[in-house]
Tab-separated table of C-alpha atoms in Angstrom:
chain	number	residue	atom	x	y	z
A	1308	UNK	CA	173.095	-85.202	-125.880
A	1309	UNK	CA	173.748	-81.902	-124.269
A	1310	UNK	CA	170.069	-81.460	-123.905
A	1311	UNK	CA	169.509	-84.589	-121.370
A	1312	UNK	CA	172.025	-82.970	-118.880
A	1313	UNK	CA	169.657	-80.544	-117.043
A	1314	UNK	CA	166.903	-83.548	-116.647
A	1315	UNK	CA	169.630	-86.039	-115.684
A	1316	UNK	CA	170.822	-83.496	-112.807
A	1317	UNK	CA	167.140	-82.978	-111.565
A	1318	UNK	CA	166.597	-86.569	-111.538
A	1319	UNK	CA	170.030	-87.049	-109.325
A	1320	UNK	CA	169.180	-84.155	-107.640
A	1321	UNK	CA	165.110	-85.460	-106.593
A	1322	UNK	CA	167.130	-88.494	-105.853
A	1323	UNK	CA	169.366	-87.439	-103.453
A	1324	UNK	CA	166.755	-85.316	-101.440
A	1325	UNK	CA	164.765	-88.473	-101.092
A	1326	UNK	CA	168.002	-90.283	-99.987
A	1327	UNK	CA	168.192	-87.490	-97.337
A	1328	UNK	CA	165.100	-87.250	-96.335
A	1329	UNK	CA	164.929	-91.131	-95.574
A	1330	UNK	CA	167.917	-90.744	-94.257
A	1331	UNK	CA	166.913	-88.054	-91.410
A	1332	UNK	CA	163.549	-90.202	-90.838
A	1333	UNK	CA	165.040	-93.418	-89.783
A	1334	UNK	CA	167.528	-91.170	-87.551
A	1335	UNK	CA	164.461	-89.792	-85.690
A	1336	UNK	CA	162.689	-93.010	-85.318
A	1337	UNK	CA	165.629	-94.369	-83.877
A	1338	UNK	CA	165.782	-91.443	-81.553
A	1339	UNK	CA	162.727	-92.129	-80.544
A	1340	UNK	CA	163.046	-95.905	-79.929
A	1341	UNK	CA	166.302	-94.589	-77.775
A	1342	UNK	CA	164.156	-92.668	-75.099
A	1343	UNK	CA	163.507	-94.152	-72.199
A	1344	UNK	CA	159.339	-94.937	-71.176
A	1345	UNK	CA	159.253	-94.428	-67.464
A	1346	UNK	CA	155.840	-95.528	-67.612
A	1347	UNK	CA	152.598	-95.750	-69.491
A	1348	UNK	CA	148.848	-94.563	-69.376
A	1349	UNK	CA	145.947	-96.037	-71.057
A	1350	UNK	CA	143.397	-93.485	-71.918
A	1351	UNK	CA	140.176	-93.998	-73.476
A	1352	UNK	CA	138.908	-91.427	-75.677
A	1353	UNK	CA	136.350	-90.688	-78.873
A	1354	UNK	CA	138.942	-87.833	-79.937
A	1355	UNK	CA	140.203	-87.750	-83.532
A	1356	UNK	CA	142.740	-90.245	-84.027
A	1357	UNK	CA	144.246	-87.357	-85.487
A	1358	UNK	CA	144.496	-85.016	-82.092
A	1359	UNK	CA	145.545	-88.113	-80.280
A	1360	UNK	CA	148.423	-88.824	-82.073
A	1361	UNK	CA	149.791	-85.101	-81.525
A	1362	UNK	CA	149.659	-85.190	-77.925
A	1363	UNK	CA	150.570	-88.668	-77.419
A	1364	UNK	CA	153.886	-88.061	-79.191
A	1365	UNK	CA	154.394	-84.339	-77.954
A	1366	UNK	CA	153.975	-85.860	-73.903
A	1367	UNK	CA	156.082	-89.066	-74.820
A	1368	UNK	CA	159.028	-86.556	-76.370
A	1369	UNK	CA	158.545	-84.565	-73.444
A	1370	UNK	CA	158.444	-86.040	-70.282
A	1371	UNK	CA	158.907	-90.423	-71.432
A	1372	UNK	CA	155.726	-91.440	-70.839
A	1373	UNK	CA	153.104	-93.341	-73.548
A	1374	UNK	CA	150.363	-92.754	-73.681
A	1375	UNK	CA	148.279	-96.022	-75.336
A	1376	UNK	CA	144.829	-94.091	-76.833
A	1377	UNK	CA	141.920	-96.496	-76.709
A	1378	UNK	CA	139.718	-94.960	-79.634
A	1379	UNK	CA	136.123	-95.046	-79.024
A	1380	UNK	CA	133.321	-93.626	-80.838
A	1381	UNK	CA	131.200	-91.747	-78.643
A	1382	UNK	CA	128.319	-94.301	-78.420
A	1383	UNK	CA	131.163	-96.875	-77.558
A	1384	UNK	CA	132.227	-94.369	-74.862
A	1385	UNK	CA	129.067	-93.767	-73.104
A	1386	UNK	CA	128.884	-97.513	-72.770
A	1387	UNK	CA	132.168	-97.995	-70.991
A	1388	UNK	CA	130.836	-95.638	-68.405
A	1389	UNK	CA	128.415	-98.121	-67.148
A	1390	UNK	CA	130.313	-101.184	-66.991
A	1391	UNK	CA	130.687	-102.124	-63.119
A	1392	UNK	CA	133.768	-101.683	-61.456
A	1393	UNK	CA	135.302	-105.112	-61.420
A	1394	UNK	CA	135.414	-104.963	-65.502
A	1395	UNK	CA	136.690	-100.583	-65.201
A	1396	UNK	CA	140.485	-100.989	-67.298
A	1397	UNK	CA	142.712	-97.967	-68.211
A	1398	UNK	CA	143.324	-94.962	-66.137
A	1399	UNK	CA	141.556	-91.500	-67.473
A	1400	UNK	CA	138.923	-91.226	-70.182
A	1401	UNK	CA	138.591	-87.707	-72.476
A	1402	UNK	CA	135.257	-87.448	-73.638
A	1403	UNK	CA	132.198	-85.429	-73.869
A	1404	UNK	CA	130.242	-84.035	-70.431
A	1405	UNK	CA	128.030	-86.243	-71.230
A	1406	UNK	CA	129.746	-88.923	-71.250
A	1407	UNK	CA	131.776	-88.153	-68.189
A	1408	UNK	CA	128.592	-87.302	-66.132
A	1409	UNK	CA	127.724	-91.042	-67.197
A	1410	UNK	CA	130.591	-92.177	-65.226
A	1411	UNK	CA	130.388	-89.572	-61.958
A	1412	UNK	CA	126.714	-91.189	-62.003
A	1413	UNK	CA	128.008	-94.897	-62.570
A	1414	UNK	CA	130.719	-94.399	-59.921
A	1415	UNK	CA	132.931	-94.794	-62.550
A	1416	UNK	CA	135.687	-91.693	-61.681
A	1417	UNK	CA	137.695	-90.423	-59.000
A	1418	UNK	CA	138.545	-86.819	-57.875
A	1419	UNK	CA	141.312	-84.805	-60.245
A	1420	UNK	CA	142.971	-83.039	-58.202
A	1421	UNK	CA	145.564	-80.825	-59.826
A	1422	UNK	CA	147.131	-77.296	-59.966
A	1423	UNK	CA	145.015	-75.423	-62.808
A	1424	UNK	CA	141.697	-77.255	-62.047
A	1425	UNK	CA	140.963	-75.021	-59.711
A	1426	UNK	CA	141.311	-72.024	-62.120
A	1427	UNK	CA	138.730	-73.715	-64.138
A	1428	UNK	CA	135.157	-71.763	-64.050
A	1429	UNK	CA	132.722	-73.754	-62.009
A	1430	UNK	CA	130.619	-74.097	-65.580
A	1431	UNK	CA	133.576	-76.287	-66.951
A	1432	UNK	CA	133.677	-78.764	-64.636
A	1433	UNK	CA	132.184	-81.212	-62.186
A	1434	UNK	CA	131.387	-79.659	-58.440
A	1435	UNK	CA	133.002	-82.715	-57.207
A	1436	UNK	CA	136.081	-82.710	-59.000
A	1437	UNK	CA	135.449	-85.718	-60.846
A	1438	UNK	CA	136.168	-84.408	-64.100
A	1439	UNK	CA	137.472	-81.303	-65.449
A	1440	UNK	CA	136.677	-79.670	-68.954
A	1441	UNK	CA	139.641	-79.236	-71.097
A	1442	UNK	CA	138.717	-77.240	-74.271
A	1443	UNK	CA	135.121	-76.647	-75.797
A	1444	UNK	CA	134.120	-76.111	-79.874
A	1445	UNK	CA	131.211	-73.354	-79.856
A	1446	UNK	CA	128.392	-73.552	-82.709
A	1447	UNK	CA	129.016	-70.399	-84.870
A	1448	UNK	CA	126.948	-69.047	-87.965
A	1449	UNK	CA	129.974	-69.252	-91.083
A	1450	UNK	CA	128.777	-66.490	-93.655
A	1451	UNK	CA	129.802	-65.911	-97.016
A	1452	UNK	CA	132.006	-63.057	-97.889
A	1453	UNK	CA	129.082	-62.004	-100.315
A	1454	UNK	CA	126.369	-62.313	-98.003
A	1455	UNK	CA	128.611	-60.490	-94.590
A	1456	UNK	CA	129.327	-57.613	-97.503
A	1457	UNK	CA	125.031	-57.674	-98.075
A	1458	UNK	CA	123.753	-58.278	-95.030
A	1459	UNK	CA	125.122	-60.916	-93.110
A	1460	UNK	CA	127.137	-58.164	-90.700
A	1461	UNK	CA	122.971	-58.004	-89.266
A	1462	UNK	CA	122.391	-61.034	-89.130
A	1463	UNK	CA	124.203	-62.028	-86.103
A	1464	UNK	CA	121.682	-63.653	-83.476
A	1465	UNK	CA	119.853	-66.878	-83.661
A	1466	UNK	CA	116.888	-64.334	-83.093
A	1467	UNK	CA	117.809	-62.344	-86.445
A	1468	UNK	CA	118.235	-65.859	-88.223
A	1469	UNK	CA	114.509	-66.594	-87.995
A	1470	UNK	CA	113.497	-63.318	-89.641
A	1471	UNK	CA	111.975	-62.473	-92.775
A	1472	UNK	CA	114.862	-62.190	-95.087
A	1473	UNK	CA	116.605	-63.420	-98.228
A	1474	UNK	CA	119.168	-65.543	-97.208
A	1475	UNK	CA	119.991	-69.450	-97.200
A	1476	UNK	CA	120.855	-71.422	-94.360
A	1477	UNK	CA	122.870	-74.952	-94.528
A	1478	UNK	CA	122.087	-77.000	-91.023
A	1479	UNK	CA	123.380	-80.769	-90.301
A	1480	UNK	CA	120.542	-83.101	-89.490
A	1481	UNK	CA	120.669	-83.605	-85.642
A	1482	UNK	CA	120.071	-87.262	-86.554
A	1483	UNK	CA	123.111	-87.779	-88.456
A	1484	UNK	CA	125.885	-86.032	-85.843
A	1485	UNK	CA	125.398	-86.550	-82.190
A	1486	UNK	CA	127.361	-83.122	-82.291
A	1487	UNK	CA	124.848	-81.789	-83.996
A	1488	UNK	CA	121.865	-82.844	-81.929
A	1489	UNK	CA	123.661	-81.275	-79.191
A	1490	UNK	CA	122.138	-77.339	-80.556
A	1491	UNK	CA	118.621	-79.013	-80.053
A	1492	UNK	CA	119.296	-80.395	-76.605
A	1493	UNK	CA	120.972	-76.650	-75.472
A	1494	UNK	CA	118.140	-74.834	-76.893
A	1495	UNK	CA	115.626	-77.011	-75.047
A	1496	UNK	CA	117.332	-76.815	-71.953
A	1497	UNK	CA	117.559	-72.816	-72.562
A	1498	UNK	CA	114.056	-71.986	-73.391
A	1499	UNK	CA	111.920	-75.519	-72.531
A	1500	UNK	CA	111.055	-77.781	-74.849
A	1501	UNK	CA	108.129	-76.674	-76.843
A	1502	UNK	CA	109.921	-73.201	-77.262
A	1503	UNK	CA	113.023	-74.639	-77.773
A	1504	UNK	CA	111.312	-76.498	-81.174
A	1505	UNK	CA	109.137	-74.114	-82.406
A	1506	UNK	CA	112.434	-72.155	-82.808
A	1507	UNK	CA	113.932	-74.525	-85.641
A	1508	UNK	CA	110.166	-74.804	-87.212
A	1509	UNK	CA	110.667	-70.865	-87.295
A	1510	UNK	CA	113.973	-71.552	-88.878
A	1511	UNK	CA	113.208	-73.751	-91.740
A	1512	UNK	CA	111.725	-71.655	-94.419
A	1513	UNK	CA	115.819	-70.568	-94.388
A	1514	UNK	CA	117.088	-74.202	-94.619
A	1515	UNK	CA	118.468	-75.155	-97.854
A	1516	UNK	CA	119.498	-78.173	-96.684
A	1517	UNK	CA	120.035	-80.745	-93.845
A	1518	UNK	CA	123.549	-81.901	-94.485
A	1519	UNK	CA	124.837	-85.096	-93.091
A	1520	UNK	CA	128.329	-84.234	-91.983
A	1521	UNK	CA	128.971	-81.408	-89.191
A	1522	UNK	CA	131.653	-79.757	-91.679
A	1523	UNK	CA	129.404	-79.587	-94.790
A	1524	UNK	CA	127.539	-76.215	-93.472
A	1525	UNK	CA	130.858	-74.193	-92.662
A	1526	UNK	CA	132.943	-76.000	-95.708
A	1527	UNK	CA	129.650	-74.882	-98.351
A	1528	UNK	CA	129.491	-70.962	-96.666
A	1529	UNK	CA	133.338	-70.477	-96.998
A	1530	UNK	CA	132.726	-71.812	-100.645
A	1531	UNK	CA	130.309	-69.233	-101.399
A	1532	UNK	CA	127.200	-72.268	-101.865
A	1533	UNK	CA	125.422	-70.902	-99.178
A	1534	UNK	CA	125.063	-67.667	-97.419
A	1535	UNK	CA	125.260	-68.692	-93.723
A	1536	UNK	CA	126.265	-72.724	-92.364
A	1537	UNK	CA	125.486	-73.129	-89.183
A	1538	UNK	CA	128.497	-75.424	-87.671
A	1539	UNK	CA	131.434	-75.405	-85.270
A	1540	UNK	CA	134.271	-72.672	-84.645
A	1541	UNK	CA	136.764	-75.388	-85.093
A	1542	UNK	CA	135.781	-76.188	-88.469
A	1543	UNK	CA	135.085	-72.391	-89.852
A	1544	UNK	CA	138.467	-71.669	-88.193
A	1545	UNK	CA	140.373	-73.911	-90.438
A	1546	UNK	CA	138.898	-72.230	-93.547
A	1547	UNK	CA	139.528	-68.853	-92.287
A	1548	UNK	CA	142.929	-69.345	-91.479
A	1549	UNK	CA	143.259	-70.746	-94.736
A	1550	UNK	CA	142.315	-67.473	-96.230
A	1551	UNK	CA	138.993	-68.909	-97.465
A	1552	UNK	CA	136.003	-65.803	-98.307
A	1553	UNK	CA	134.117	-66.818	-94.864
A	1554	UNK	CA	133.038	-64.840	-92.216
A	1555	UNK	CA	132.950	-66.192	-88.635
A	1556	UNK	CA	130.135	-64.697	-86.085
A	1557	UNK	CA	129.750	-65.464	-83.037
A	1558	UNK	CA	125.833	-65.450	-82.106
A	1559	UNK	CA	125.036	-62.341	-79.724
A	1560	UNK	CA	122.482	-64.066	-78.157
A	1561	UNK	CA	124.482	-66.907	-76.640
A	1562	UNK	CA	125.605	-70.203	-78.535
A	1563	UNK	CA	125.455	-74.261	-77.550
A	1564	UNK	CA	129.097	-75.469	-77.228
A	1565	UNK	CA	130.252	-79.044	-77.130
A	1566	UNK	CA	132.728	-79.519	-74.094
A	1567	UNK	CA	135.579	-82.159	-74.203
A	1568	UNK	CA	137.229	-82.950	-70.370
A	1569	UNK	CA	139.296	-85.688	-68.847
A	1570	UNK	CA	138.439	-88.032	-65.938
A	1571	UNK	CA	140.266	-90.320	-63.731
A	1572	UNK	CA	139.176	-93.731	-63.406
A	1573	UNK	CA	139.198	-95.834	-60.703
A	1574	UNK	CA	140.894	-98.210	-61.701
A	1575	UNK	CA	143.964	-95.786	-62.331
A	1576	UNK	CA	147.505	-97.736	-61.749
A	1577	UNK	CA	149.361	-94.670	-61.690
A	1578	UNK	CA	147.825	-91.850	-59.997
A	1579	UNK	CA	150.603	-89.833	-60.103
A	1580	UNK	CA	151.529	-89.792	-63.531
A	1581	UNK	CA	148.149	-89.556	-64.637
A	1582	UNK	CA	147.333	-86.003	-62.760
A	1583	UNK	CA	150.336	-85.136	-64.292
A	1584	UNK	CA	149.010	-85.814	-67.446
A	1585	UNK	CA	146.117	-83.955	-66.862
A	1586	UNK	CA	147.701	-80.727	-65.414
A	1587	UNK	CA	149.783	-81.030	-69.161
A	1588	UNK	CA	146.360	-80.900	-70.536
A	1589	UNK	CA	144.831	-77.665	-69.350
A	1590	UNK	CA	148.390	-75.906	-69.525
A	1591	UNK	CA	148.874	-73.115	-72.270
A	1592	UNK	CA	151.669	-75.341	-74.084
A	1593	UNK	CA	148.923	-77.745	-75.124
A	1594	UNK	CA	146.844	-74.979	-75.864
A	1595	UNK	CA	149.634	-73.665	-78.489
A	1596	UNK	CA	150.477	-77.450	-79.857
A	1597	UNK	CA	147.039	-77.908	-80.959
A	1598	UNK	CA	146.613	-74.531	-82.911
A	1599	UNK	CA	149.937	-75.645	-84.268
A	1600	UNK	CA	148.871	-78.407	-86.154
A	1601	UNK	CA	145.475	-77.003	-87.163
A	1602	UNK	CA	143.159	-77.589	-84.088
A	1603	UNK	CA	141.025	-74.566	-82.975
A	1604	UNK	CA	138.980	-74.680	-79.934
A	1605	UNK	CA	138.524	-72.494	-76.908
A	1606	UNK	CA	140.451	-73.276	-73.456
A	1607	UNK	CA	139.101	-73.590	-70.024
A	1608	UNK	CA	142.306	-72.111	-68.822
A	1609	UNK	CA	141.110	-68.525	-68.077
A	1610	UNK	CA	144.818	-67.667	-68.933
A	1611	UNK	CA	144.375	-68.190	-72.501
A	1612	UNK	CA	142.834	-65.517	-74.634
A	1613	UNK	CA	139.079	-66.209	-75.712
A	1614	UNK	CA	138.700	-65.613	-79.417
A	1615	UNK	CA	136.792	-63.324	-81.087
A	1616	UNK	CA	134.995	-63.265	-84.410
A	1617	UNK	CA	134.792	-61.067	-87.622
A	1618	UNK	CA	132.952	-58.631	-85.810
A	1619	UNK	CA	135.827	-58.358	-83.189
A	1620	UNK	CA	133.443	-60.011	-80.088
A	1621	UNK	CA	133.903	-62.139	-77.749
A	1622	UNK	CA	131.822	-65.731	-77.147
A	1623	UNK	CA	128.811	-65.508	-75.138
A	1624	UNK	CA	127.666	-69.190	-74.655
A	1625	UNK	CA	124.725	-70.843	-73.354
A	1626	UNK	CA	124.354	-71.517	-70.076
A	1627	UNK	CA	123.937	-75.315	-70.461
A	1628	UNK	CA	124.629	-78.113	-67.835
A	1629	UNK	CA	124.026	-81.143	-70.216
A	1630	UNK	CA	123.306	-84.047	-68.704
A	1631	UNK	CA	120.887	-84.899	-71.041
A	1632	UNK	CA	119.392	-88.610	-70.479
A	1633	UNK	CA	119.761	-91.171	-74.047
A	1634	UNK	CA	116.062	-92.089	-73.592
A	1635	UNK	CA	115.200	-88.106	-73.122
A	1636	UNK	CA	117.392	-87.630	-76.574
A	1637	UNK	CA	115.440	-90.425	-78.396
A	1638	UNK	CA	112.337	-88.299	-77.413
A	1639	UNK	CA	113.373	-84.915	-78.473
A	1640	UNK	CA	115.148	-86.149	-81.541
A	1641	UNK	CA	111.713	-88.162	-82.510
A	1642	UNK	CA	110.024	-84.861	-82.137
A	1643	UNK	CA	112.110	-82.911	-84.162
A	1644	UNK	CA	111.787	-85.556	-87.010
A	1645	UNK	CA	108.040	-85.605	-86.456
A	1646	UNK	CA	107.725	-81.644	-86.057
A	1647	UNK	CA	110.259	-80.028	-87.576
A	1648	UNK	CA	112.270	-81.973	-90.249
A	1649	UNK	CA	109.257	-83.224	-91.898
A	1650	UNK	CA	106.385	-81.489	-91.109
A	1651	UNK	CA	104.060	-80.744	-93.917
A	1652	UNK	CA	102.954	-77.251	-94.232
C-alpha cells in the first residue's frame, strides 16, 4: 500500500496546481471585466490575428480603450480602400503601402498628425501625412550552419547568389504569397523590368524548389534541408533565437522589404483617441512588446536600434516606393510564370 503514496501525492499535488491556476485565471478575467473602456476604436487590418491580439490587450490594460480588430486578408483590404465614402466604417486601417496608397488615391484617409511621425524617414511614409509606416520585415538569405561554415560567409549578395557555385536555394513561388511577389515587384522597380527578370532566370539553376508558404525557405535552411532559403527576417529570427543551426545575412547589395503602416480614415469618430493610438504604435514600448512575444521586425522609429546579421551588418534596403498597380502585378507575375518558373531550357 505504501507504494501508492508517492503517486497519490503527485496526483493531489497536479490537482491542486490546476485548482490554482484556474483559480488566478478567473481572478484576472474578472480584473479585466472591472476596468473601465473610456472608449473604443475599430481598426481594420490583414495583421496576424496573433499580433492583434497582443496589442489590443496591452493598449486596453494600459490606457482603457478597445480596440475591435476587423481581420482582413490583404486582397479583402485593398478592396475596402475603394469603397466610396458614404459606405468608409471604422477609424484607422494597418496594412501594407500598398494598400494604404490605395486609399490616399481613393480619398480614403486623412492626415496623421502625431509626435514621432515626424521622426519617421521620408522613405517610410506618405509626403502628405496620410499614412505613416510602422515596422517593416526585410527579405534575408537564411543559410545553413554547414553551408555559412563552407561557403555561405561569400555568398552574401543577390549578385553572388547567381554565380557558378554548389549550393541550393529554396524560393516561395511569387504566385502563392503576395509577400512573396513583392521581391519581383522591388527588383523590377530597381533595375526595370526585363533586367529585373532575367535576374531570377539567372537564379534558377540554384532553385531546389518553389515552396508554397513564405516560412518554408527559412524553416528548411535552419533545418539543414537546404543551404540558403530565401525568406523574411521575421521568420529566420524566430529560429535563430531559438538556437536553431541558421545563419541570417543580410544581402550587401540592398534587399526588398515589406512595410506595414497605419492610416486614419475618414470616417474616424474619435480623432483624438485614435492619434493616440497611433503615436502608441511607433513608440519604443511597442517596439519591446512585440519582440516579447516572438515578433521580429525592424522599426521606423530611428530611436530603435536597426539589427544586424551574422556577419555583424547593418540592413541596406532597396530603395522602393511600391505603388505597384494589381493589373501591372497580373502582368509581371504572368511573365514570370511564362519566363522564369517554367521556361524550358
Amino acid at each position: 500500500m505504501k507504494r501508492f503514496w508517492p503517486i497519490a501525492l503527485l496526483v493531489i499535488f497536479v490537482m491542486a496546481v490546476f485548482a490554482a491556476g484556474t483559480y488566478f485565471e478567473k481572478n484576472k478575467q474578472k480584473e479585466r471585466t472591472a476596468i473601465p473602456i473610456k472608449a473604443e476604436l475599430t481598426i481594420y487590418s490583414d495583421l496576424p490575428n496573433n499580433v492583434t491580439a497582443v496589442l489590443a490587450q496591452q493598449y486596453e490594460m494600459l490606457y482603457h480603450v478597445r480596440l475591435n480588430f476587423q481581420p482582413l486578408t490583404e486582397e479583402q483590404m485593398a478592396t475596402r480602400m475603394t469603397l466610396p465614402l458614404a459606405d468608409q466604417k471604422g477609424d484607422l486601417v494597418i496594412t501594407s503601402r500598398d494598400n494604404l496608397d490605395i486609399g490616399v488615391k481613393y480619398n480614403q484617409l486623412k492626415p496623421v498628425l502625431t509626435e514621432g511621425a515626424d521622426e519617421v524617414s521620408d522613405r517610410f511614409k506618405n509626403p502628405d501625412a496620410l499614412w505613416v509606416g510602422l515596422w517593416y520585415d526585410p527579405v534575408v538569405f537564411a543559410q545553413s550552419e554547414a553551408f555559412y561554415d563552407r561557403m555561405g560567409r561569400y555568398v552574401t549578395a543577390w549578385q553572388s547568389l547567381i554565380l557558378p557555385g554548389e549550393w541550393n536555394v529554396v524560393m516561395t513561388d511569387f504566385v502563392a504569397s503576395r509577400s512573396a511577389a513583392n521581391i519581383l515587384y522591388s527588383f523590377v522597380e530597381r533595375y526595370g523590368e526585363e533586367q529585373g527578370l532575367e535576374y531570377f532566370v539567372e537564379l534558377k539553376p540554384h532553385v531546389s524548389q518553389y515552396a508554397k508558404f513564405l516560412s518554408t525557405p527559412i524553416r528548411l535552411a535552419a533545418l539543414g534541408e537546404t543551404d540558403l532559403g530565401i525568406g523574411n527576417y521575421s521568420d529566420g529570427q524566430q529560429y535563430a533565437m531559438h538556437k536553431y543551426p541558421v545563419k541570417i545575412i543580410f544581402p550587401a547589395d540592398g534587399t526588398p522589404y515589406y512595410l506595414t503602416g497605419v492610416g486614419m480614415l475618414k470616417s474616424v469618430k474619435n480623432e483624438e483617441e485614435a492619434t493616440r493610438l497611433v503615436k502608441w504604435l511607433l513608440s519604443k514600448q511597442v517596439s519591446q512588446l512585440l519582440t516579447d512575444n516572438s515578433f521580429y521586425y525592424v522599426y521606423t522609429n530611428p530611436e530603435i536600434p536597426n539589427p544586424v546579421d551574422s556577419l555583424g551588418r547593418e540592413l541596406v534596403l532597396f530603395d522602393s516606393r511600391g505603388g505597384y498597380t494589381e493589373e501591372g502585378k497580373k502582368v509581371l507575375l504572368n511573365r514570370w510564370i511564362s519566363q522564369v518558373r517554367f521556361r524550358k531550357g
